[in-house]
Each structure stands twice: as structure tokens, then as C-alpha cells.
Coordinates of C-alpha atoms in Angstrom, one line a residue:
M1 CA 93.7 -21.0 148.6
N2 CA 92.3 -17.4 148.6
N3 CA 89.5 -16.5 151.0
K4 CA 86.4 -15.1 149.3
I5 CA 85.0 -13.4 152.4
K6 CA 86.9 -10.2 153.5
I7 CA 86.3 -7.5 156.1
L8 CA 85.4 -4.3 154.3
P9 CA 87.6 -1.3 154.8
E10 CA 86.2 1.3 157.2
N11 CA 85.5 4.0 154.6
V12 CA 83.6 1.5 152.4
A13 CA 81.6 0.2 155.4
N14 CA 80.7 3.8 156.3
K15 CA 79.4 4.5 152.8
I16 CA 77.2 1.5 153.0
A17 CA 75.9 2.5 156.5
A18 CA 75.3 6.0 155.2
G19 CA 72.6 4.6 152.8
E20 CA 70.5 3.7 155.8
V21 CA 70.8 7.0 157.7
V22 CA 71.4 9.5 154.9
N23 CA 69.2 9.1 151.8
R24 CA 68.7 12.8 150.9
P25 CA 69.7 16.3 152.2
E26 CA 66.6 16.3 154.5
S27 CA 68.1 13.3 156.4
V28 CA 71.2 15.3 157.1
V29 CA 69.2 18.4 158.3
K30 CA 67.1 16.2 160.6
E31 CA 70.1 14.4 162.2
L32 CA 72.0 17.7 162.7
L33 CA 69.0 19.5 164.2
E34 CA 68.4 16.6 166.6
N35 CA 72.1 16.7 167.8
S36 CA 71.7 20.5 168.4
I37 CA 68.5 20.0 170.4
D38 CA 70.2 17.2 172.4
A39 CA 73.1 19.6 173.1
G40 CA 70.7 22.0 174.9
A41 CA 70.8 24.7 172.3
N42 CA 68.7 27.9 172.8
K43 CA 69.3 29.1 169.2
I44 CA 69.7 27.0 166.1
D45 CA 70.5 28.4 162.6
V46 CA 70.2 26.3 159.4
I47 CA 71.9 27.4 156.2
I48 CA 71.1 25.7 152.9
K49 CA 72.6 26.2 149.4
N50 CA 71.6 24.5 146.2
A51 CA 68.9 22.5 148.1
G52 CA 71.5 21.0 150.4
K53 CA 73.6 19.6 147.6
S54 CA 76.3 22.2 147.9
L55 CA 76.0 23.2 151.6
I56 CA 74.1 22.2 154.7
Q57 CA 75.2 24.0 157.8
V58 CA 73.6 23.8 161.2
V59 CA 74.9 26.2 163.9
D60 CA 73.8 26.0 167.6
D61 CA 74.7 27.6 170.9
G62 CA 74.6 24.3 172.8
I63 CA 77.1 22.9 175.3
G64 CA 79.8 22.1 172.7
M65 CA 82.4 19.4 172.9
S66 CA 86.0 18.9 174.0
E67 CA 88.7 18.1 171.4
E68 CA 88.6 14.4 172.4
D69 CA 84.8 14.1 172.1
A70 CA 84.9 16.0 168.7
V71 CA 87.4 13.5 167.3
L72 CA 85.4 10.6 168.6
C73 CA 81.9 11.9 167.5
V74 CA 82.7 11.2 163.8
Q75 CA 83.6 7.6 164.4
R76 CA 81.0 4.9 163.9
H77 CA 79.0 3.8 167.0
A78 CA 80.5 6.7 169.0
T79 CA 77.8 8.4 171.1
S80 CA 77.3 10.2 174.4
K81 CA 73.6 9.3 174.6
I82 CA 73.8 5.6 175.7
S83 CA 76.4 3.3 177.2
T84 CA 74.7 0.0 178.2
I85 CA 72.0 -2.3 176.7
E86 CA 69.6 -1.1 179.4
D87 CA 69.9 2.4 178.1
L88 CA 68.3 1.3 174.9
E89 CA 65.1 0.4 176.8
A90 CA 64.5 4.0 177.9
I91 CA 65.8 6.4 175.3
S92 CA 65.2 10.0 176.2
T93 CA 67.5 11.7 173.6
F94 CA 66.9 12.1 169.8
G95 CA 70.3 10.6 168.8
F96 CA 71.6 7.3 170.3
R97 CA 73.0 5.1 167.5
G98 CA 76.2 7.0 167.1
E99 CA 76.0 6.5 163.3
A100 CA 74.7 9.9 161.9
L101 CA 77.9 12.0 161.9
A102 CA 80.1 9.1 160.6
S103 CA 77.6 8.3 157.9
I104 CA 77.3 12.0 156.8
A105 CA 81.1 12.5 156.9
A106 CA 81.5 9.4 154.7
V107 CA 79.5 10.9 151.8
S108 CA 80.5 14.6 152.0
Q109 CA 83.2 17.1 152.6
F110 CA 82.6 17.5 156.4
E111 CA 83.7 20.2 158.8
L112 CA 82.8 20.5 162.5
K113 CA 83.6 23.5 164.8
T114 CA 82.8 23.1 168.4
K115 CA 83.7 24.9 171.7
R116 CA 82.7 24.5 175.3
E117 CA 82.1 27.4 177.7
E118 CA 85.2 26.5 179.8
D119 CA 87.6 26.1 176.9
E120 CA 89.7 29.0 175.6
L121 CA 89.9 27.7 172.1
G122 CA 87.5 25.5 170.1
T123 CA 88.2 22.5 167.9
I124 CA 87.9 22.2 164.2
I125 CA 87.5 18.7 162.6
K126 CA 87.7 18.3 158.8
I127 CA 87.1 15.1 156.9
E128 CA 87.6 14.9 153.2
G129 CA 86.2 12.1 151.0
D130 CA 89.2 9.9 151.4
G131 CA 88.5 9.6 155.1
N132 CA 91.6 11.6 156.3
L133 CA 90.8 13.5 159.5
L134 CA 92.4 16.9 160.2
V135 CA 92.2 18.5 163.7
E136 CA 92.8 22.3 164.2
K137 CA 92.2 24.8 167.0
G138 CA 90.3 28.1 166.6
S139 CA 88.5 30.9 168.4
F140 CA 84.7 31.1 168.1
P141 CA 81.6 31.2 170.4
R142 CA 80.3 28.4 172.5
G143 CA 78.3 25.8 170.6
T144 CA 78.7 23.6 167.6
S145 CA 78.7 24.3 163.8
V146 CA 78.5 21.4 161.3
S147 CA 79.1 22.1 157.6
V148 CA 78.3 19.4 155.1
K149 CA 79.5 20.3 151.6
N150 CA 79.0 18.6 148.3
L151 CA 76.7 15.8 149.6
F152 CA 77.1 12.5 147.8
F153 CA 80.1 13.8 145.7
N154 CA 81.8 10.5 146.1
V155 CA 78.7 8.3 145.5
P156 CA 77.4 9.7 142.1
A157 CA 74.7 7.1 141.8
R158 CA 73.1 8.3 145.0
R159 CA 73.4 12.0 143.9
N160 CA 71.7 11.1 140.6
F161 CA 68.7 9.8 142.5
L162 CA 68.1 13.1 144.1
K163 CA 65.0 15.0 142.9
S164 CA 64.8 18.6 141.7
N165 CA 66.0 21.4 143.9
A166 CA 62.4 22.5 144.6
T167 CA 61.5 19.0 145.8
E168 CA 64.6 18.5 148.0
L169 CA 64.2 22.0 149.5
K170 CA 60.6 21.2 150.4
H171 CA 61.7 18.1 152.3
I172 CA 64.3 20.1 154.1
I173 CA 61.9 22.8 155.1
D174 CA 59.4 20.1 156.3
A175 CA 62.1 18.6 158.6
F176 CA 63.0 22.1 159.8
K177 CA 59.4 23.0 160.6
R178 CA 58.8 19.7 162.5
S179 CA 61.8 20.4 164.8
A180 CA 60.6 24.0 165.3
L181 CA 57.1 22.8 166.0
S182 CA 58.2 20.3 168.7
H183 CA 60.5 22.8 170.4
P184 CA 58.9 26.3 170.6
E185 CA 61.2 27.2 173.5
I186 CA 64.1 27.2 171.0
S187 CA 64.8 30.0 168.5
F188 CA 65.2 28.7 164.9
K189 CA 66.4 30.5 161.8
F190 CA 66.5 29.2 158.2
Y191 CA 68.6 30.6 155.5
N192 CA 68.3 29.6 151.8
E193 CA 71.0 30.9 149.4
D194 CA 71.9 33.6 152.0
D195 CA 68.2 34.8 152.3
L196 CA 66.6 34.6 155.8
I197 CA 63.4 32.5 155.0
F198 CA 62.1 31.6 158.5
D199 CA 62.8 33.4 161.8
F200 CA 61.0 31.7 164.7
P201 CA 61.9 33.3 168.0
A202 CA 61.4 31.3 171.2
C203 CA 57.7 31.5 172.2
S204 CA 54.6 29.5 173.2
I205 CA 53.3 26.6 171.2
H206 CA 50.3 28.8 170.1
E207 CA 52.6 31.5 168.7
R208 CA 54.8 28.8 167.0
M209 CA 51.7 27.3 165.4
K210 CA 50.8 30.7 164.0
A211 CA 54.4 31.3 162.7
I212 CA 54.6 27.9 161.0
F213 CA 51.1 27.6 159.5
A214 CA 49.0 30.8 159.5
E215 CA 48.2 33.8 161.7
N216 CA 44.6 32.6 162.1
I217 CA 45.3 28.9 162.4
I218 CA 44.3 28.6 166.1
D219 CA 40.8 29.7 165.3
A220 CA 40.4 26.7 162.9
L221 CA 41.6 24.3 165.6
L222 CA 40.4 22.7 168.8
E223 CA 42.9 22.4 171.6
V224 CA 43.6 19.0 173.0
K225 CA 44.7 18.6 176.6
E226 CA 44.6 15.4 178.7
L227 CA 47.2 14.9 181.4
T228 CA 47.6 11.7 183.4
D229 CA 50.4 10.2 185.4
Y230 CA 51.0 7.5 182.9
I231 CA 50.4 9.2 179.5
S232 CA 49.6 12.7 178.4
L233 CA 48.2 14.1 175.1
T234 CA 48.2 17.8 174.1
G235 CA 48.1 19.7 170.9
F236 CA 45.5 20.6 168.3
V237 CA 42.9 19.0 166.0
T238 CA 40.9 20.6 163.2
K239 CA 37.3 21.6 163.4
P240 CA 35.1 19.5 161.1
A241 CA 34.9 22.5 158.6
Y242 CA 38.6 22.0 157.8
L243 CA 38.7 18.4 156.8
Q244 CA 40.9 18.1 153.8
K245 CA 41.8 15.7 151.0
S246 CA 45.5 15.6 151.8
K247 CA 47.2 13.2 154.2
G248 CA 50.2 15.5 154.5
E249 CA 49.1 17.7 157.4
Q250 CA 49.3 15.3 160.3
Y251 CA 52.0 15.8 163.0
F252 CA 52.5 13.4 165.8
F253 CA 55.4 13.9 168.3
L254 CA 56.2 11.2 170.9
N255 CA 58.2 12.6 173.7
K256 CA 58.9 15.6 171.3
R257 CA 60.3 13.2 168.6
Y258 CA 58.4 13.4 165.3
V259 CA 57.3 9.9 164.4
T260 CA 54.8 8.3 162.0
N261 CA 52.4 5.8 163.5
K262 CA 49.4 4.2 161.8
I263 CA 47.8 3.3 165.1
I264 CA 47.7 7.0 166.3
N265 CA 46.5 8.2 162.9
H266 CA 43.6 5.6 162.9
A267 CA 42.7 6.5 166.4
V268 CA 42.3 10.1 165.4
Y269 CA 40.4 9.3 162.2
S270 CA 38.0 7.0 164.0
A271 CA 37.3 9.8 166.6
Y272 CA 36.0 11.7 163.6
E273 CA 34.2 8.5 162.5
N274 CA 30.8 10.0 161.5
I275 CA 32.3 13.3 160.1
L276 CA 34.9 11.9 157.7
E277 CA 34.0 10.9 154.2
K278 CA 36.3 8.6 152.3
G279 CA 39.3 10.7 151.2
D280 CA 39.0 13.3 154.0
Y281 CA 41.7 13.7 156.6
P282 CA 41.8 15.9 159.7
F283 CA 44.8 18.2 160.3
F284 CA 46.3 17.6 163.7
V285 CA 49.4 18.4 165.7
L286 CA 49.6 16.1 168.7
F287 CA 52.2 15.7 171.4
M288 CA 52.3 12.5 173.5
T289 CA 54.3 12.2 176.6
I290 CA 54.9 8.6 177.9
D291 CA 57.5 6.8 180.0
P292 CA 60.3 5.9 177.6
H293 CA 60.3 2.4 179.0
K294 CA 56.9 1.9 177.4
V295 CA 58.0 2.6 173.9
D296 CA 60.7 1.4 171.5
V297 CA 62.1 4.0 169.0
N298 CA 65.0 1.7 168.0
V299 CA 63.0 0.2 165.1
H300 CA 64.5 1.8 162.1
P301 CA 67.7 3.9 161.4
S302 CA 65.6 6.9 160.5
K303 CA 63.9 6.7 163.9
L304 CA 60.6 7.6 162.3
E305 CA 58.8 4.4 163.4
V306 CA 57.9 3.5 166.9
K307 CA 56.4 0.5 168.7
F308 CA 54.3 0.8 171.9
D309 CA 54.2 -1.8 174.7
D310 CA 50.4 -1.8 174.7
E311 CA 49.1 -0.6 171.4
R312 CA 45.5 -1.2 172.3
E313 CA 45.7 1.0 175.4
I314 CA 47.4 3.8 173.4
Y315 CA 44.7 3.6 170.7
A316 CA 41.8 3.7 173.2
F317 CA 43.4 6.7 175.0
V318 CA 44.0 8.8 171.8
H319 CA 40.5 7.9 170.4
A320 CA 38.7 8.9 173.7
V321 CA 40.7 12.1 174.1
I322 CA 40.0 13.3 170.6
K323 CA 36.3 12.4 170.7
K324 CA 36.0 14.2 174.0
T325 CA 37.7 17.3 172.5
L326 CA 35.3 17.3 169.5
G327 CA 32.3 17.1 171.8
S328 CA 33.5 20.0 174.0
Y329 CA 33.2 22.9 171.5
D330 CA 30.5 24.6 169.5
L331 CA 31.5 23.9 166.0
V332 CA 28.8 25.8 164.0
P333 CA 30.3 27.9 161.2
N334 CA 29.4 31.6 160.8
V335 CA 28.4 32.8 157.4
S336 CA 28.8 36.4 156.1
L337 CA 27.1 38.0 153.2
E338 CA 29.5 39.6 150.7
G339 CA 29.1 41.9 147.7
N340 CA 26.8 44.8 146.9
T341 CA 23.0 44.8 147.3
T342 CA 22.4 43.3 143.9
D343 CA 25.1 40.7 143.9
V344 CA 25.3 39.0 147.2
T345 CA 27.4 35.9 147.9
M346 CA 27.7 33.9 151.1
K347 CA 31.1 33.2 152.6
F348 CA 32.0 30.9 155.5
Q349 CA 33.7 32.8 158.3
N350 CA 35.1 29.7 160.0
F351 CA 37.9 31.4 161.8
K352 CA 35.8 32.2 164.8
S353 CA 37.2 31.8 168.2
I354 CA 35.1 29.8 170.6
E355 CA 35.6 28.8 174.3
K356 CA 35.6 25.2 175.5
E357 CA 32.2 24.1 176.9
D358 CA 30.5 27.3 175.7
F359 CA 27.2 26.2 174.1
S360 CA 25.2 29.3 175.0
D361 CA 24.6 30.2 171.3
R362 CA 21.8 27.7 170.8
P363 CA 18.1 28.0 170.0
F364 CA 15.6 27.9 172.9
S365 CA 18.3 28.2 175.6
K366 CA 18.2 30.6 178.5
Q367 CA 21.0 29.0 180.5
F368 CA 22.9 25.8 180.6
E369 CA 23.0 23.6 183.6
S370 CA 24.7 20.3 184.4
K371 CA 21.5 18.2 184.5
R372 CA 19.6 18.0 181.2
T373 CA 15.9 19.0 181.0
P374 CA 14.5 18.4 177.6
I375 CA 12.3 21.0 176.0
F376 CA 9.6 18.4 175.4
S377 CA 8.7 15.2 177.2
E378 CA 9.9 11.8 176.1
D379 CA 6.3 11.0 175.2
D380 CA 6.2 13.9 172.7
I381 CA 9.5 12.8 171.1
E382 CA 8.4 9.1 171.1
R383 CA 5.1 10.0 169.3
L384 CA 6.7 12.3 166.7
F385 CA 10.1 10.8 165.9
G386 CA 10.1 7.5 167.7
N387 CA 12.6 6.7 170.4
L388 CA 14.8 3.8 171.5
N389 CA 13.5 2.0 174.6
K390 CA 15.1 2.3 178.0
D391 CA 17.1 -0.9 177.7
I392 CA 18.9 0.5 174.6
K393 CA 19.5 3.8 176.3
A394 CA 21.0 1.9 179.3
A395 CA 23.3 -0.1 177.0
A396 CA 24.5 2.9 175.0
S397 CA 28.0 4.0 176.1
P398 CA 27.8 6.9 178.5
S399 CA 29.3 10.3 177.5
E400 CA 32.6 11.1 179.1
V401 CA 31.8 14.8 179.2
P402 CA 28.8 16.6 180.7
H403 CA 26.2 17.0 177.9
P404 CA 26.9 20.4 176.4
F405 CA 23.4 21.2 175.3
E406 CA 21.7 21.4 178.6
S407 CA 18.8 23.8 178.9
K408 CA 16.3 24.8 181.5
Q409 CA 12.9 25.6 180.2
I410 CA 11.2 28.7 181.8
E411 CA 7.5 28.1 182.3
I412 CA 5.2 31.1 181.9
T413 CA 1.8 31.3 183.6
H414 CA -0.8 33.1 181.6
Q415 CA -2.4 35.8 183.7
F416 CA -5.9 35.2 182.4
D417 CA -6.5 31.5 182.7
G418 CA -3.6 30.4 184.9
T419 CA -2.3 27.8 182.4
T420 CA 1.4 27.4 181.8
N421 CA 3.0 27.4 178.4
S422 CA 6.6 26.2 178.2
E423 CA 6.9 27.5 174.6
A424 CA 5.5 31.0 175.1
D425 CA 8.9 32.5 175.8
S426 CA 10.8 30.6 173.1
P427 CA 12.4 32.4 170.2
F428 CA 10.7 32.2 166.8
I429 CA 11.2 29.1 164.7
V430 CA 10.0 28.8 161.1
M431 CA 10.4 26.4 158.1
L432 CA 11.8 27.8 154.9
H433 CA 10.5 26.1 151.7
N434 CA 10.0 22.9 153.8
K435 CA 13.8 22.4 153.8
Y436 CA 15.4 24.7 156.3
I437 CA 14.6 25.5 159.9
L438 CA 15.3 29.1 160.9
S439 CA 15.6 30.1 164.5
Q440 CA 16.7 33.0 166.5
I441 CA 19.9 32.6 168.7
K442 CA 22.0 34.9 170.8
S443 CA 24.4 36.0 168.0
G444 CA 21.8 36.2 165.2
L445 CA 20.1 33.6 163.1
M446 CA 20.7 29.8 163.0
I447 CA 19.8 27.9 159.9
I448 CA 19.4 24.1 160.1
D449 CA 19.0 21.7 157.2
A450 CA 16.1 19.5 158.5
H451 CA 16.9 16.4 156.4
V452 CA 20.5 16.1 157.4
A453 CA 19.6 17.0 161.0
H454 CA 17.2 14.1 161.1
E455 CA 19.8 12.0 159.4
R456 CA 22.3 12.7 162.2
I457 CA 19.7 11.7 164.8
L458 CA 18.8 8.5 163.1
Y459 CA 22.4 7.6 162.4
E460 CA 23.4 7.7 166.1
Q461 CA 20.2 5.9 167.1
A462 CA 21.1 3.1 164.6
L463 CA 24.6 2.7 166.0
Q464 CA 23.2 2.6 169.5
S465 CA 20.7 -0.1 168.5
F466 CA 23.5 -2.2 167.0
D467 CA 25.5 -2.0 170.2
A468 CA 22.5 -2.7 172.4
N469 CA 21.3 -5.6 170.3
I470 CA 17.8 -5.2 171.6
P471 CA 15.2 -5.1 168.8
F472 CA 12.5 -2.5 169.0
S473 CA 9.9 -2.1 166.3
Q474 CA 6.3 -1.2 165.5
Q475 CA 4.2 -4.0 164.1
L476 CA 2.3 -3.5 160.8
L477 CA -1.4 -4.1 160.9
F478 CA -1.2 -5.8 157.5
P479 CA 2.2 -7.4 156.6
Q480 CA 3.6 -6.2 153.3
S481 CA 4.9 -8.8 150.8
I482 CA 7.4 -8.0 148.1
Q483 CA 9.4 -10.0 145.6
L484 CA 13.1 -8.9 145.5
D485 CA 15.6 -9.6 142.8
P486 CA 18.0 -12.4 143.9
A487 CA 20.9 -10.0 144.7
D488 CA 18.7 -7.9 147.0
Y489 CA 17.1 -11.0 148.6
Q490 CA 20.6 -12.3 149.4
L491 CA 21.8 -8.9 150.7
A492 CA 18.7 -8.6 153.0
K493 CA 19.3 -12.1 154.3
D494 CA 23.0 -11.2 155.0
L495 CA 21.9 -8.0 156.8
E496 CA 19.0 -9.6 158.7
P497 CA 20.6 -9.4 162.2
Y498 CA 21.3 -5.7 161.7
L499 CA 18.0 -4.9 160.1
T500 CA 16.3 -6.6 163.1
N501 CA 18.2 -4.4 165.5
L502 CA 17.0 -1.3 163.5
G503 CA 13.4 -2.4 164.0
F504 CA 12.6 -4.3 160.8
V505 CA 10.9 -7.7 161.3
I506 CA 11.2 -9.6 158.0
K507 CA 10.1 -13.2 157.1
F508 CA 12.0 -14.8 154.2
K509 CA 9.9 -16.9 151.9
A510 CA 10.5 -18.9 148.8
K511 CA 11.2 -17.4 145.3
N512 CA 12.9 -14.3 146.7
V513 CA 9.8 -13.1 148.4
I514 CA 9.9 -11.4 151.8
D515 CA 7.2 -10.3 154.2
V516 CA 7.7 -7.1 156.2
I517 CA 5.9 -7.6 159.5
G518 CA 7.4 -4.8 161.6
I519 CA 9.3 -1.5 160.9
P520 CA 11.4 1.0 162.9
S521 CA 9.3 3.6 164.7
D522 CA 10.9 6.4 162.7
I523 CA 9.4 5.1 159.4
K524 CA 5.9 6.0 158.2
A525 CA 3.9 2.9 157.5
Q526 CA 3.0 3.9 154.0
H527 CA 6.6 3.9 152.8
E528 CA 8.2 0.9 154.5
I529 CA 8.8 -1.1 151.3
D530 CA 10.3 1.8 149.4
I531 CA 12.6 2.7 152.3
L532 CA 13.8 -0.9 152.7
L533 CA 14.7 -1.1 149.0
D534 CA 16.4 2.3 149.2
I535 CA 18.4 1.2 152.2
L536 CA 19.6 -2.0 150.4
H537 CA 20.6 -0.1 147.3
E538 CA 22.4 2.7 149.3
F539 CA 24.2 0.0 151.3
R540 CA 25.4 -1.7 148.1
K541 CA 26.5 1.7 146.6
N542 CA 28.5 2.5 149.8
Q543 CA 30.0 -0.9 149.8
Q544 CA 31.4 -0.5 146.3
E545 CA 32.5 3.2 146.6
K546 CA 33.5 3.7 150.2
R547 CA 34.2 0.2 151.7
L548 CA 32.7 1.1 155.1
D549 CA 32.2 -1.6 157.7
I550 CA 28.8 -3.2 157.9
K551 CA 27.4 -1.3 160.9
D552 CA 28.6 2.1 159.8
N553 CA 27.4 1.5 156.2
L554 CA 23.9 0.3 157.3
A555 CA 23.5 3.1 159.8
K556 CA 24.4 5.7 157.1
S557 CA 22.1 4.0 154.5
Y558 CA 19.2 3.8 157.0
S559 CA 19.6 7.4 158.2
C560 CA 19.8 8.7 154.7
K561 CA 16.7 6.9 153.4
A562 CA 14.5 7.0 156.6
A563 CA 15.1 10.7 157.3
I564 CA 12.5 13.3 156.4
K565 CA 12.9 14.6 152.9
A566 CA 13.1 18.1 151.5
G567 CA 9.5 19.1 151.0
D568 CA 8.2 17.3 154.0
K569 CA 6.3 19.8 156.1
L570 CA 6.9 20.0 159.9
N571 CA 4.8 22.0 162.3
E572 CA 6.4 24.2 165.0
R573 CA 6.3 21.6 167.7
E574 CA 8.0 19.0 165.4
M575 CA 10.7 21.5 164.4
R576 CA 11.5 22.2 168.1
I577 CA 11.6 18.5 168.9
L578 CA 13.9 17.9 165.9
V579 CA 16.3 20.7 167.0
D580 CA 16.2 19.4 170.6
K581 CA 17.1 15.9 169.4
L582 CA 19.8 17.2 167.1
F583 CA 21.6 19.0 170.0
A584 CA 21.4 15.8 172.1
T585 CA 23.6 13.9 169.5
S586 CA 27.4 13.6 169.9
M587 CA 28.1 15.6 166.7
P588 CA 25.3 18.0 165.7
Y589 CA 27.4 20.0 163.3
V590 CA 27.7 17.6 160.4
C591 CA 25.7 14.8 159.0
P592 CA 27.1 11.2 158.8
H593 CA 28.3 11.9 155.2
G594 CA 30.2 15.1 156.3
R595 CA 27.8 17.7 155.1
P596 CA 27.1 20.7 157.4
I597 CA 23.8 20.6 159.3
I598 CA 23.9 24.1 160.8
I599 CA 25.2 27.6 159.9
K600 CA 24.9 30.9 161.8
I601 CA 24.5 34.4 160.3
P602 CA 25.6 37.0 162.9
I603 CA 23.2 39.9 163.6
E604 CA 26.1 42.2 162.5
E605 CA 25.6 40.9 158.9
F606 CA 22.0 42.0 158.9
D607 CA 22.9 45.3 160.5
K608 CA 25.4 45.9 157.7
R609 CA 22.9 45.0 155.0
F610 CA 20.2 47.3 156.4
G611 CA 22.7 50.2 156.8
R612 CA 22.7 50.1 160.6
T613 CA 26.5 50.0 160.9

């Protein structure tokens, strides 16, 4: 009786295994680069022909191998990186499976040259498609060179699945750049069809970022740096002005290994919570260092996935660090005027370098101190814009960073009557077309969109009121009754706990009628019904289009509809209070929908226009 189950021949087993590790030329480049880095290379050259289909060659000046190790390294499960099951629990090298070279050699014409410093002659290993292994000796410098020719020549089905040369080359270049980004201390060169395309000398991470992305990239980014004994996070995140519609520009390196992790991505996105619109993504390059025992990279053959011991703790750490970083910089974009005197266009000059914790370029500010002294009293602010009570303030989560917009008001005594006027020495502030607030600052002119500034203030107050869960409203002298359509009536009923926290006091009656008894202090009493209806309609629109969570959606809907409108006139005192409240928020640069609140026009732009330069 013939047995149906057989042990596969080694060369067939290797071809099957290759499918897990090597699925396109990029996989080969990644594996070979990681081997070179593990070998302690200072210089790595990558040579590509025909998008990797004809040739992939990676040459390094690492420690090299003896003849015995060279012969072993192309066998399956042969590795110098681990030796016991315990080693799997604390992997500190890029390679550890011992599968990559065997898998690559199984689907290509493979050649390896290697030499150690102490050896007179190096070793050459050649493997053809039939699996025969040839060993030769030769004279060449210390290090290792791996040539992979005619990839997938013996598995035509796999070769047919490869994309166009342009697509495959792009994937290869992405893998090359990721390695170069995570190891700026190593010199990298990239040749395509004998042309030197990239030449990255060893340098700092800042210089490597410039070489890979753009010369002025650092000016568009904020530097992240949080070092602890247990876990550290460094790198760069984008300023809000550079949010983009592409997911492709996020780089996360765990102990210098490039990985993809939804938890990390979500933690970063949520730190931008009230800046991001649906479809926007922040660019970031982040490096996390953590004890290898606390993480498992042995999840998938590609080693792109990773599992953390305590995902919640990692999420909270990343979210807090990114939020702290965003709150530590002045993120107001500069605007320049371009063109001749008859045809002027405005252009954002976002590539403006700023120092951490430098908030001196603010209206009304003479100096910044650690303890906040508001420009106006709490009574003033309460009367004009309404304020949350002390219980809510106490319940709101404290800021992790000293508040950046601290100012000390200089009081001036009038020489004639002895009275003091805290506003006498303040720079000018005016309202333009009842839409924009113009104010003098150190570098020139600041322009604030009053509606979206108030929107930002109300949005953060709303979120705080949800967290505090302490209702605070002003009672109406005469309750207002309104009949809603059944859908709005049901929506209002569903949102009642949240509306109550905002300050609405609503009584639900029969036949879809509601009585509005109390309203938030920020809403003018004549418009309470219109604003409540607008909030419900905006909430439903956001629900359909953006799928926000209930609190965020309602906070955005409320702030959008309750904020002052374009055309609403503010007096000077109200404008100053609005600006003061804006700079007390966690993100005064963009409204909850991602629109800019503030721009600056430098004094140099005015000088240029008036011929003073």
C-alpha cells in the first residue's frame, strides 16, 4: 500500500518558505539591509537593475563571515542571532529566524562573498536554481556582498505577479529609505542601473531627515523627545499646517526596526484629535526604545507587525507625549504678500523655525512667566462669554506642561487723576468687517478669525463639561416651547445627558414638543431655539459624513452653532477677552474642524510693500 503523505524535498520546501519571506524585490532588499546592519556595517551600498528583477546587490563593510559560517548561513533555520527559546523573548537583532538567505537562494541565482578582518582570503558561495552549492576562495575587502540575480526565475507564476518596474522600484526605494532613516550613523548609497541615485553620508538624524525628505523639512516639524527608564520616544511630528490626505507618510521604528502598528498610529492621531478632519493624517517619524522583553516581534515572517505586553500603557504614553509636544510650540503660520503692487497674492510661509516654549510673539504680552495672570478678571470673562464653574475647572484634566501663554499685565497710573488702566499700554486691536481681529505683535501683525477662535474656546469648554458631568446653565425667564419633527425629538432625547452637561435644561412633552427651560451661558437668550435646532442638524450631518464619537460630534456641533457669527460686532474689551481665552486653550492655532484661526504677517512684508527695504 502506497503512502500518500511524503516529506517534501529540501529545494521544494525552501521555495514554499520563500513565499512567506520573499514576495517581491523589496523583501529581498529589506532582509539584506537588515543583515548588513546586524553585521555592524558603517557603509552599505545597494545596487539595483531592472527594478530588482535582474539584480539586487547589497555590499557592506561589516564583520564578515568565516567559510564555515558562510556555508551554514544559506541553510534553513541557520542563524547567529539566537540559540535558545529564551532568546526569542528578547530579540535585539533585525534577523533571527534564519530563513531569509535560504528563501532568497531558493528563488534566484545567488552569490555571496564574505571576508573577515583576520582572514587572508574571503569565501564565495554560489547557489544555482537546482540547489547545488559551490564554494570558492577569493581576495576582496572585509565585509559581505550578496548578489541576487534573476529573482523568481524558477517560479514564473510569482514573477508574473510582480508589478511594473516603476512600482517595484518605488517599493525598493521605500525600504532603502526606511533603513537609512533609522540608522543615520551608517553611510548608505543606492545605485539604479549604474546611476548613483541616493548618497547619504553618516550624519545626525536631523541631517538624514533633510536628505531623505526635503532641505526645509525640519521647519515643518516639531521635535519629540521624552526619555524615561522604561520607555523612550523621540522623533518628529508635523505642525498642524501640514496635515495631509495620505496615510503613506507615517514612520514608526521600534528599537530601530520599522514596524506598522495601529495602536501607535491611533495614539498619534488622537493627540491631534481636535485638529484632524476625517481623511487628514499627520506626517510623523517616531523612534521608540523599550526593553525587548516587553515586546514580541516574532508575529509574522515579514517582522512588520509587533505586539506589546501592555498595549494600553504604550498607547497612553505615546498620546501624552505627542499632545505635550503639540502644546509646546507656537504654531501660527506666517503669511507673505507676493506679486506686484496691482496683483497681490498671499502665500503661507510655514517653513518658519520656532523654539520650544517660545510664545513671546503674542498680542498683549510684555513677558511670560510661570504663573498665569489673565488680562481680565474672571468676572469680566464670565459676564461676556460665560465660564464654567469652579467644580468643572477642578474636574478638567490638568495640563502636563506649564501653560505657554502666560502674561503679566503692566498697570499704568495716570499722572492726572491717579487711576490705573491695565489696558493703556496694550497694543492696538481692531475688528475688520466684523469678522477678523487685527492686533499688533512683536513680529508684525496678527490676524484672528473671531468666529473660529470662539469655536475653539467653546469646543474645549464643551469637552470639559462632558468630563466633569456637572451641569451649569442660565435659567430662562420664560421657557420656550417648540414642536420638533419626530427624528429631531428622538435625537434630542438620545442626546439629553450631553445637552444637559452643556447647559441646556429641556423638558420632553407629548406630541414631539419640548420646553427649553435653561441654556448654556454662552448663548444669547433670543436665539436659543434656533441654536438648539442647528446643533441637532449639525450633529446629524457629522454623524452621517464623519462618524465622530458622540462627545466629539456634539462638542463640534455646539461650538460651530453657538459661536459668534461673521458680522457680530465686538467692542475692544470683548475682543481682548476673546483673544485671551483663545490663548488659554490647548490648541489655539486651528478650529475643531481643522481650519486655521490665526495667521501672522511679518513687519518685513509691510516694509517691502512700502519700499522700506
